[in-house]
Amino acid sequence: MNPDTEARAKPRLDLAAGVRFRRIAGRIFREPLTHFALIGLVLFFGVGVVKAARQPVIRIDSEELSQLIIYWELQMQRPPTQDEVKGIVRERIDEEILSREALRLGLDRNDMIIRRRLAQKMSFATEDLAEAVEPTDAELRTLYNAHPGDYAAPPRMTLRHIFFSDDRAAGDARAAATRALVQLQQGRTDIAGDPFVMASTFADISPEALDKDFGPEFATAAIAARLGDWTGPVRSAYGWHDLRIEARSPAQVAPFADVRTKVREAWLAQRREAMNAASLAKLRKRYRIEITDAEARG
Amino acid sequence: MKRLKQHRAIVWSGLSLALVAGALTFNSDSALGETVRPKASSPATPAARPATTAGAISDPRLPGYNSDRNAYFGDLHVHTKLSYDAYIFNVRGSPDDAYRFARGETIGHAGGFDIRLAGGPLDFVAVTDHSEYLGAMEEAARPESPLSRLPIMADMFSPDPKQIGAAFNRFVAASRSNTVPVEMRDPKIAGRAWKEIQEAAARNNQPGRFTTLVGYEYTSAPDGKNLHRNVIFRSAKVPGLPFSRLNSPDPEDLWREMDKWRGQGIESLAIPHNSNGSDGLMFQTTRLNGAPMDQVYADLRRRNEPLAEIDQIKGSSDTHPSLSPNDEWANFEIMESYIGSATRVTKFAGGYVRDALKAGIVMQEQKGFNPFKFGLIGSSDTHNAAPGSVEEPNFFSKVGRSDSTPELRGSVPPGGARSWNGVILEGGTSRYQYWGAAGLAGVWAEQNTREAVYAALRRKETFATSGPRIRVRFFASYDYPANLASRNDVVAQAYAHGVTMGGDLLPSRGKAPSFLVWGLRDPRSGYLQRAQIIKGWVENGVAKERVFDVACSDHLPLNTTTWRCPDNGASVNTATCEVAQTKGDVELRTLWTDPTFDPKQRAFYYVRILENPSCRWSTWDAIRNGTPPNPALPKTIAERAWSTPIWYEPRH
């Protein structure tokens, strides 16, 4: 059809119908029943709109959805199909609805498990706040000076020894060590014993380490030996030794710089404890505590 | 074709070296014998130490530094309450507790008693909890945790050994059939446990005194055949979460992941263990997917697995008597069942390290690559957070409450009985009785720091023991002077003119190599009886092995026809466990030349040092109980140490 022909045909139809419509509409408009219906409609939809605005919302954002999908994939070892994603979302929504309804009905009250979980979350939250502070060196030094025992190192020594193996014929090792000792004490420096798997000098070794590697007699002898003098023969788990202590440092507190990390950890732990106690004490003030059991009160 | 292969080998070697940023002195595949140590006479430069990644890790020289290297003893296989099974076994010891125990302190045992190392502190430890369900069992045991409501958790936590066994079996079956609820692998829970492990390692690491390493266990066992590995990290730089069996049961995927980490600057190595429970799968000569091995596979494996655990509580993986019929000492703490079940092993080839070392040199000979060129360590696999708890007189086994009493571990008759008449052991006890108090790792390192210990592991300058802290030195060269073993500077000379364990001997110009073998007793254990060299070689395409005694105790003459020492007459009174103090040596030291050396034959050599016989843990238990020892078990054992091999790589 030609569009021009149609356009021209339209106005002719309108004339009589337009007059009739206006007359009927006027009558309906003035009718009280109409007013009643209109007010009813406004009220009906209006309340609906207000209600919808106050309805609780469950929103699943893409971050949470991708987390849910990761869990799903972990279990099934494949990505979910579109339908399965819908299922995951539906399940999550159901869970949310049920949990909110449970809260609404107060099902969380008097439940030990929920109470513990919440208390735990709260104390974690308090701890997180406490961690944010970085102690100053001065603060750390104060703590370090207050507890020097926590940072003490065992006594240490540097020693040289000459070894005479038990694998020599019986009695031989001890006799050789005794002979060598006399020469060593006379200042001879060319005395050799038997080769030894471990070192012939030990720098910075503790009595505990000597006990572990040589046996208790050796460790005791090393502690007792006079600095700089050859002594012996000393028994070990391997044979006999002549030994000389070259240097010795008593048990001492490690320098602050060496244990700063350790002090910092102790400081943070202390602070965390204090913060927790303080925040709990503050919270406690908000409550009046009544204990009806006489024994528990005491 | 061959040339092409060689080129590929070179490219891969280059790539692998690039991957570790050229930082580590482990042997590349080029068989260049690069473990010859720089001269010890340059104390000003720490040349003996591996160079470090450009500025990433520095290892300042500490007062105890020894350029001839010290022996350090440790445990690289330790579980705490963060492992799902340990938690089921009632173990509550934390990673911190494990480190405290290793330093000689007292901790509590799941059985309600205190435990402590009799032999004094260890030098280094890695806590290696199962990465699967890491930390989740502890979480599930809290009534407030949603995990506690999972049906599978019903009856999971009981102090009754029978129920513990049932709970463990139920959980393992669920894990195997992939029906463990997904909540048990919540990355948040695993992440928290992983953080605890890292923090405990950081807190307890004391450079120069005590080394901690961050690690975990990758726990794959297709059809129950054990392919477990411990992954050990060089530094505190570790991935966000471990790569576990739940990511892939194929160790190849673990190695690829480790390569990826390495690309991110995270250096690690994996150590397979309990090949004895793999039913031949651990060292089979095809890939897990059935495809043949190739150069790429061999490089991938060796880049990531420079070591194997030869001994631990669940048995020795050196060799099985059926694989080494001419080795009189092969029958040592043999475990013939799968891990964690009573299923019997039927295939021993592929399940033992000596067999694998032999298969490796045959492959090198025939195909040009060797996937099994690894060093050796031992470790405990304790699930009691008790590193190094492998002392015979002080043994409380390894699975928490389940084997916490002599009765539960099968060393005394059940129900208070005074004899073994008619006794048939059941359940876990039937297996625990065969477990050994065994497994310690030794390394030779300049000082006791993470950097030095890890570098020693990488270059395979390691040894293993069955528990005692026996020190083993092993060197080889064509040029050692005949009097080397009696010189006072023997170690410096040995390093300067030869290779040590983990190294390659270059092709011979006709001379046979000589081997310096040196063992020193543990001051708290027995005297040494004999030093041996175990040789494997390829002859007409077939791998052979032979055990040579090379040094005898008590000045006894070595028979150089049979290569056996005469009996030194050492004995044990099994009523008291007392040993004769006059037998055996403090140390065994010799320079040995291989009389069967053929320059054309590819070979490996490793040392085994044997102690005089002493009481097995089960005999100690029986004596304390006043009942006869379990007749199914040996009353005494020969404690021992194994070195990493030295390989002879002939020219082709």
PDB file of C-alpha atoms in Angstrom, chain B residues 458-652:
ATOM      1  CA  ARG B 458      71.422 -29.064  46.625  1.00  0.00           C
ATOM      2  CA  ARG B 459      74.931 -30.286  45.883  1.00  0.00           C
ATOM      3  CA  LYS B 460      74.093 -33.640  47.523  1.00  0.00           C
ATOM      4  CA  GLU B 461      76.905 -33.462  50.072  1.00  0.00           C
ATOM      5  CA  THR B 462      74.642 -35.419  52.379  1.00  0.00           C
ATOM      6  CA  PHE B 463      74.458 -38.718  54.213  1.00  0.00           C
ATOM      7  CA  ALA B 464      71.867 -40.745  56.056  1.00  0.00           C
ATOM      8  CA  THR B 465      71.920 -42.700  59.280  1.00  0.00           C
ATOM      9  CA  SER B 466      69.617 -45.188  60.962  1.00  0.00           C
ATOM     10  CA  GLY B 467      69.508 -42.916  64.016  1.00  0.00           C
ATOM     11  CA  PRO B 468      73.003 -42.643  65.556  1.00  0.00           C
ATOM     12  CA  ARG B 469      74.950 -39.507  64.698  1.00  0.00           C
ATOM     13  CA  ILE B 470      77.662 -41.305  62.775  1.00  0.00           C
ATOM     14  CA  ARG B 471      79.766 -38.936  60.659  1.00  0.00           C
ATOM     15  CA  VAL B 472      80.700 -40.112  57.157  1.00  0.00           C
ATOM     16  CA  ARG B 473      83.271 -38.556  54.855  1.00  0.00           C
ATOM     17  CA  PHE B 474      83.671 -39.827  51.283  1.00  0.00           C
ATOM     18  CA  PHE B 475      86.015 -38.562  48.552  1.00  0.00           C
ATOM     19  CA  ALA B 476      87.439 -39.921  45.307  1.00  0.00           C
ATOM     20  CA  SER B 477      90.298 -39.020  43.030  1.00  0.00           C
ATOM     21  CA  TYR B 478      92.863 -40.482  40.661  1.00  0.00           C
ATOM     22  CA  ASP B 479      95.642 -38.479  42.292  1.00  0.00           C
ATOM     23  CA  TYR B 480      95.439 -38.962  46.052  1.00  0.00           C
ATOM     24  CA  PRO B 481      98.806 -39.728  47.646  1.00  0.00           C
ATOM     25  CA  ALA B 482      98.957 -43.169  49.272  1.00  0.00           C
ATOM     26  CA  ASN B 483      99.449 -41.636  52.730  1.00  0.00           C
ATOM     27  CA  LEU B 484      96.427 -39.305  52.429  1.00  0.00           C
ATOM     28  CA  ALA B 485      94.416 -41.009  55.177  1.00  0.00           C
ATOM     29  CA  SER B 486      97.138 -40.492  57.761  1.00  0.00           C
ATOM     30  CA  ARG B 487      97.892 -36.842  56.964  1.00  0.00           C
ATOM     31  CA  ASN B 488      96.677 -34.197  59.346  1.00  0.00           C
ATOM     32  CA  ASP B 489      95.350 -31.974  56.583  1.00  0.00           C
ATOM     33  CA  VAL B 490      93.535 -34.935  55.030  1.00  0.00           C
ATOM     34  CA  VAL B 491      90.201 -33.161  54.502  1.00  0.00           C
ATOM     35  CA  ALA B 492      91.652 -30.057  52.895  1.00  0.00           C
ATOM     36  CA  GLN B 493      93.762 -32.267  50.602  1.00  0.00           C
ATOM     37  CA  ALA B 494      90.824 -34.526  49.807  1.00  0.00           C
ATOM     38  CA  TYR B 495      88.681 -31.557  48.759  1.00  0.00           C
ATOM     39  CA  ALA B 496      91.446 -29.875  46.832  1.00  0.00           C
ATOM     40  CA  HIS B 497      92.408 -32.878  44.715  1.00  0.00           C
ATOM     41  CA  GLY B 498      89.205 -34.876  44.387  1.00  0.00           C
ATOM     42  CA  VAL B 499      85.443 -34.953  44.456  1.00  0.00           C
ATOM     43  CA  THR B 500      83.226 -35.605  47.432  1.00  0.00           C
ATOM     44  CA  MET B 501      79.859 -37.320  47.780  1.00  0.00           C
ATOM     45  CA  GLY B 502      77.351 -36.142  45.204  1.00  0.00           C
ATOM     46  CA  GLY B 503      80.067 -35.535  42.630  1.00  0.00           C
ATOM     47  CA  ASP B 504      81.206 -37.144  39.381  1.00  0.00           C
ATOM     48  CA  LEU B 505      84.554 -38.706  38.647  1.00  0.00           C
ATOM     49  CA  LEU B 506      85.763 -37.610  35.233  1.00  0.00           C
ATOM     50  CA  PRO B 507      86.739 -40.295  32.692  1.00  0.00           C
ATOM     51  CA  SER B 508      89.834 -42.157  33.716  1.00  0.00           C
ATOM     52  CA  ARG B 509      93.061 -41.954  31.733  1.00  0.00           C
ATOM     53  CA  GLY B 510      93.760 -45.547  32.654  1.00  0.00           C
ATOM     54  CA  LYS B 511      94.259 -45.109  36.394  1.00  0.00           C
ATOM     55  CA  ALA B 512      91.796 -46.619  38.864  1.00  0.00           C
ATOM     56  CA  PRO B 513      90.282 -44.112  41.283  1.00  0.00           C
ATOM     57  CA  SER B 514      90.974 -44.280  44.981  1.00  0.00           C
ATOM     58  CA  PHE B 515      88.323 -43.566  47.561  1.00  0.00           C
ATOM     59  CA  LEU B 516      88.818 -41.949  50.948  1.00  0.00           C
ATOM     60  CA  VAL B 517      86.303 -43.498  53.347  1.00  0.00           C
ATOM     61  CA  TRP B 518      86.049 -42.159  56.853  1.00  0.00           C
ATOM     62  CA  GLY B 519      83.464 -42.876  59.525  1.00  0.00           C
ATOM     63  CA  LEU B 520      83.377 -41.532  63.083  1.00  0.00           C
ATOM     64  CA  ARG B 521      81.195 -43.081  65.783  1.00  0.00           C
ATOM     65  CA  ASP B 522      78.350 -41.341  67.596  1.00  0.00           C
ATOM     66  CA  PRO B 523      79.657 -40.624  71.102  1.00  0.00           C
ATOM     67  CA  ARG B 524      76.342 -41.861  72.532  1.00  0.00           C
ATOM     68  CA  SER B 525      75.990 -44.982  70.400  1.00  0.00           C
ATOM     69  CA  GLY B 526      78.027 -48.102  69.657  1.00  0.00           C
ATOM     70  CA  TYR B 527      81.494 -48.576  68.197  1.00  0.00           C
ATOM     71  CA  LEU B 528      82.013 -49.050  64.477  1.00  0.00           C
ATOM     72  CA  GLN B 529      82.462 -52.543  63.047  1.00  0.00           C
ATOM     73  CA  ARG B 530      83.249 -52.104  59.366  1.00  0.00           C
ATOM     74  CA  ALA B 531      83.187 -49.604  56.517  1.00  0.00           C
ATOM     75  CA  GLN B 532      81.893 -50.743  53.151  1.00  0.00           C
ATOM     76  CA  ILE B 533      81.679 -49.455  49.628  1.00  0.00           C
ATOM     77  CA  ILE B 534      78.645 -50.488  47.638  1.00  0.00           C
ATOM     78  CA  LYS B 535      79.412 -50.403  43.943  1.00  0.00           C
ATOM     79  CA  GLY B 536      76.891 -50.532  41.112  1.00  0.00           C
ATOM     80  CA  TRP B 537      78.056 -50.728  37.513  1.00  0.00           C
ATOM     81  CA  VAL B 538      76.879 -51.496  33.988  1.00  0.00           C
ATOM     82  CA  GLU B 539      78.322 -54.614  32.362  1.00  0.00           C
ATOM     83  CA  ASN B 540      77.117 -55.546  28.864  1.00  0.00           C
ATOM     84  CA  GLY B 541      74.033 -53.396  29.345  1.00  0.00           C
ATOM     85  CA  VAL B 542      73.108 -55.015  32.650  1.00  0.00           C
ATOM     86  CA  ALA B 543      73.424 -53.367  36.082  1.00  0.00           C
ATOM     87  CA  LYS B 544      75.424 -55.278  38.696  1.00  0.00           C
ATOM     88  CA  GLU B 545      76.199 -54.586  42.338  1.00  0.00           C
ATOM     89  CA  ARG B 546      78.776 -55.669  44.871  1.00  0.00           C
ATOM     90  CA  VAL B 547      79.461 -54.900  48.514  1.00  0.00           C
ATOM     91  CA  PHE B 548      83.140 -54.428  49.437  1.00  0.00           C
ATOM     92  CA  ASP B 549      84.291 -54.247  53.039  1.00  0.00           C
ATOM     93  CA  VAL B 550      87.066 -51.651  52.860  1.00  0.00           C
ATOM     94  CA  ALA B 551      88.009 -51.065  56.496  1.00  0.00           C
ATOM     95  CA  CYS B 552      87.816 -53.494  59.433  1.00  0.00           C
ATOM     96  CA  SER B 553      87.714 -52.655  63.123  1.00  0.00           C
ATOM     97  CA  ASP B 554      90.045 -53.960  65.821  1.00  0.00           C
ATOM     98  CA  HIS B 555      93.053 -54.105  63.436  1.00  0.00           C
ATOM     99  CA  LEU B 556      91.547 -57.201  61.807  1.00  0.00           C
ATOM    100  CA  PRO B 557      92.964 -58.178  58.399  1.00  0.00           C
ATOM    101  CA  LEU B 558      90.691 -57.553  55.402  1.00  0.00           C
ATOM    102  CA  ASN B 559      90.354 -60.543  53.070  1.00  0.00           C
ATOM    103  CA  THR B 560      90.939 -59.006  49.658  1.00  0.00           C
ATOM    104  CA  THR B 561      89.591 -62.032  47.805  1.00  0.00           C
ATOM    105  CA  THR B 562      86.175 -62.077  49.407  1.00  0.00           C
ATOM    106  CA  TRP B 563      86.362 -58.395  50.438  1.00  0.00           C
ATOM    107  CA  ARG B 564      85.020 -59.250  53.850  1.00  0.00           C
ATOM    108  CA  CYS B 565      86.314 -58.423  57.328  1.00  0.00           C
ATOM    109  CA  PRO B 566      86.603 -61.251  59.843  1.00  0.00           C
ATOM    110  CA  ASP B 567      83.979 -61.269  62.588  1.00  0.00           C
ATOM    111  CA  ASN B 568      85.175 -58.876  65.298  1.00  0.00           C
ATOM    112  CA  GLY B 569      83.383 -60.891  67.965  1.00  0.00           C
ATOM    113  CA  ALA B 570      81.161 -58.034  69.135  1.00  0.00           C
ATOM    114  CA  SER B 571      78.145 -59.283  71.021  1.00  0.00           C
ATOM    115  CA  VAL B 572      75.122 -58.015  72.917  1.00  0.00           C
ATOM    116  CA  ASN B 573      73.644 -59.355  76.113  1.00  0.00           C
ATOM    117  CA  THR B 574      69.963 -59.295  75.099  1.00  0.00           C
ATOM    118  CA  ALA B 575      68.879 -59.672  78.733  1.00  0.00           C
ATOM    119  CA  THR B 576      70.406 -56.292  79.598  1.00  0.00           C
ATOM    120  CA  CYS B 577      71.314 -54.747  76.206  1.00  0.00           C
ATOM    121  CA  GLU B 578      74.871 -54.371  77.461  1.00  0.00           C
ATOM    122  CA  VAL B 579      77.592 -54.517  74.799  1.00  0.00           C
ATOM    123  CA  ALA B 580      81.243 -55.474  75.088  1.00  0.00           C
ATOM    124  CA  GLN B 581      83.194 -52.191  75.350  1.00  0.00           C
ATOM    125  CA  THR B 582      86.372 -53.637  73.891  1.00  0.00           C
ATOM    126  CA  LYS B 583      85.096 -54.417  70.394  1.00  0.00           C
ATOM    127  CA  GLY B 584      84.824 -52.073  67.482  1.00  0.00           C
ATOM    128  CA  ASP B 585      86.502 -48.792  66.545  1.00  0.00           C
ATOM    129  CA  VAL B 586      86.031 -45.130  67.258  1.00  0.00           C
ATOM    130  CA  GLU B 587      86.652 -44.402  63.616  1.00  0.00           C
ATOM    131  CA  LEU B 588      87.262 -46.272  60.395  1.00  0.00           C
ATOM    132  CA  ARG B 589      89.480 -44.617  57.857  1.00  0.00           C
ATOM    133  CA  THR B 590      91.012 -45.921  54.669  1.00  0.00           C
ATOM    134  CA  LEU B 591      92.060 -45.082  51.155  1.00  0.00           C
ATOM    135  CA  TRP B 592      90.673 -47.812  48.905  1.00  0.00           C
ATOM    136  CA  THR B 593      91.371 -48.449  45.255  1.00  0.00           C
ATOM    137  CA  ASP B 594      88.720 -50.322  43.288  1.00  0.00           C
ATOM    138  CA  PRO B 595      90.390 -53.570  42.129  1.00  0.00           C
ATOM    139  CA  THR B 596      87.556 -54.260  39.657  1.00  0.00           C
ATOM    140  CA  PHE B 597      87.669 -50.822  38.035  1.00  0.00           C
ATOM    141  CA  ASP B 598      87.124 -50.811  34.280  1.00  0.00           C
ATOM    142  CA  PRO B 599      87.452 -47.340  32.694  1.00  0.00           C
ATOM    143  CA  LYS B 600      84.748 -48.203  30.174  1.00  0.00           C
ATOM    144  CA  GLN B 601      82.142 -49.200  32.752  1.00  0.00           C
ATOM    145  CA  ARG B 602      79.741 -46.604  34.087  1.00  0.00           C
ATOM    146  CA  ALA B 603      79.478 -46.952  37.871  1.00  0.00           C
ATOM    147  CA  PHE B 604      78.456 -45.448  41.203  1.00  0.00           C
ATOM    148  CA  TYR B 605      79.960 -45.960  44.634  1.00  0.00           C
ATOM    149  CA  TYR B 606      78.475 -45.238  48.052  1.00  0.00           C
ATOM    150  CA  VAL B 607      79.641 -45.884  51.587  1.00  0.00           C
ATOM    151  CA  ARG B 608      77.895 -47.889  54.252  1.00  0.00           C
ATOM    152  CA  ILE B 609      79.307 -47.784  57.784  1.00  0.00           C
ATOM    153  CA  LEU B 610      78.112 -50.490  60.175  1.00  0.00           C
ATOM    154  CA  GLU B 611      78.095 -50.307  63.960  1.00  0.00           C
ATOM    155  CA  ASN B 612      78.558 -53.310  66.219  1.00  0.00           C
ATOM    156  CA  PRO B 613      75.198 -54.987  66.858  1.00  0.00           C
ATOM    157  CA  SER B 614      73.019 -53.384  69.531  1.00  0.00           C
ATOM    158  CA  CYS B 615      69.529 -53.871  70.924  1.00  0.00           C
ATOM    159  CA  ARG B 616      66.544 -53.033  68.753  1.00  0.00           C
ATOM    160  CA  TRP B 617      63.949 -50.694  70.367  1.00  0.00           C
ATOM    161  CA  SER B 618      61.575 -53.644  70.777  1.00  0.00           C
ATOM    162  CA  THR B 619      64.144 -55.472  72.927  1.00  0.00           C
ATOM    163  CA  TRP B 620      64.588 -52.384  75.143  1.00  0.00           C
ATOM    164  CA  ASP B 621      60.782 -52.230  75.569  1.00  0.00           C
ATOM    165  CA  ALA B 622      60.655 -55.943  76.482  1.00  0.00           C
ATOM    166  CA  ILE B 623      63.433 -55.652  79.071  1.00  0.00           C
ATOM    167  CA  ARG B 624      61.689 -52.717  80.750  1.00  0.00           C
ATOM    168  CA  ASN B 625      58.491 -54.785  80.837  1.00  0.00           C
ATOM    169  CA  GLY B 626      60.232 -57.916  82.106  1.00  0.00           C
ATOM    170  CA  THR B 627      58.866 -60.074  79.275  1.00  0.00           C
ATOM    171  CA  PRO B 628      60.682 -61.906  76.468  1.00  0.00           C
ATOM    172  CA  PRO B 629      61.231 -59.956  73.239  1.00  0.00           C
ATOM    173  CA  ASN B 630      58.688 -60.477  70.443  1.00  0.00           C
ATOM    174  CA  PRO B 631      59.941 -63.650  68.670  1.00  0.00           C
ATOM    175  CA  ALA B 632      58.800 -62.304  65.284  1.00  0.00           C
ATOM    176  CA  LEU B 633      61.364 -59.496  65.501  1.00  0.00           C
ATOM    177  CA  PRO B 634      65.177 -59.384  65.463  1.00  0.00           C
ATOM    178  CA  LYS B 635      66.545 -58.803  68.961  1.00  0.00           C
ATOM    179  CA  THR B 636      69.496 -56.796  67.719  1.00  0.00           C
ATOM    180  CA  ILE B 637      70.316 -54.658  64.699  1.00  0.00           C
ATOM    181  CA  ALA B 638      73.426 -53.194  63.100  1.00  0.00           C
ATOM    182  CA  GLU B 639      72.947 -49.419  63.117  1.00  0.00           C
ATOM    183  CA  ARG B 640      74.410 -47.809  60.036  1.00  0.00           C
ATOM    184  CA  ALA B 641      75.140 -44.761  57.925  1.00  0.00           C
ATOM    185  CA  TRP B 642      75.022 -44.323  54.157  1.00  0.00           C
ATOM    186  CA  SER B 643      76.794 -41.670  52.088  1.00  0.00           C
ATOM    187  CA  THR B 644      75.500 -40.135  48.904  1.00  0.00           C
ATOM    188  CA  PRO B 645      77.180 -41.857  45.931  1.00  0.00           C
ATOM    189  CA  ILE B 646      80.015 -40.655  43.769  1.00  0.00           C
ATOM    190  CA  TRP B 647      79.381 -41.486  40.105  1.00  0.00           C
ATOM    191  CA  TYR B 648      81.959 -42.528  37.556  1.00  0.00           C
ATOM    192  CA  GLU B 649      80.987 -41.119  34.158  1.00  0.00           C
ATOM    193  CA  PRO B 650      83.116 -42.656  31.367  1.00  0.00           C
ATOM    194  CA  ARG B 651      83.583 -40.844  28.100  1.00  0.00           C
ATOM    195  CA  HIS B 652      81.436 -42.054  25.225  1.00  0.00           C
TER     196      HIS B 652
END
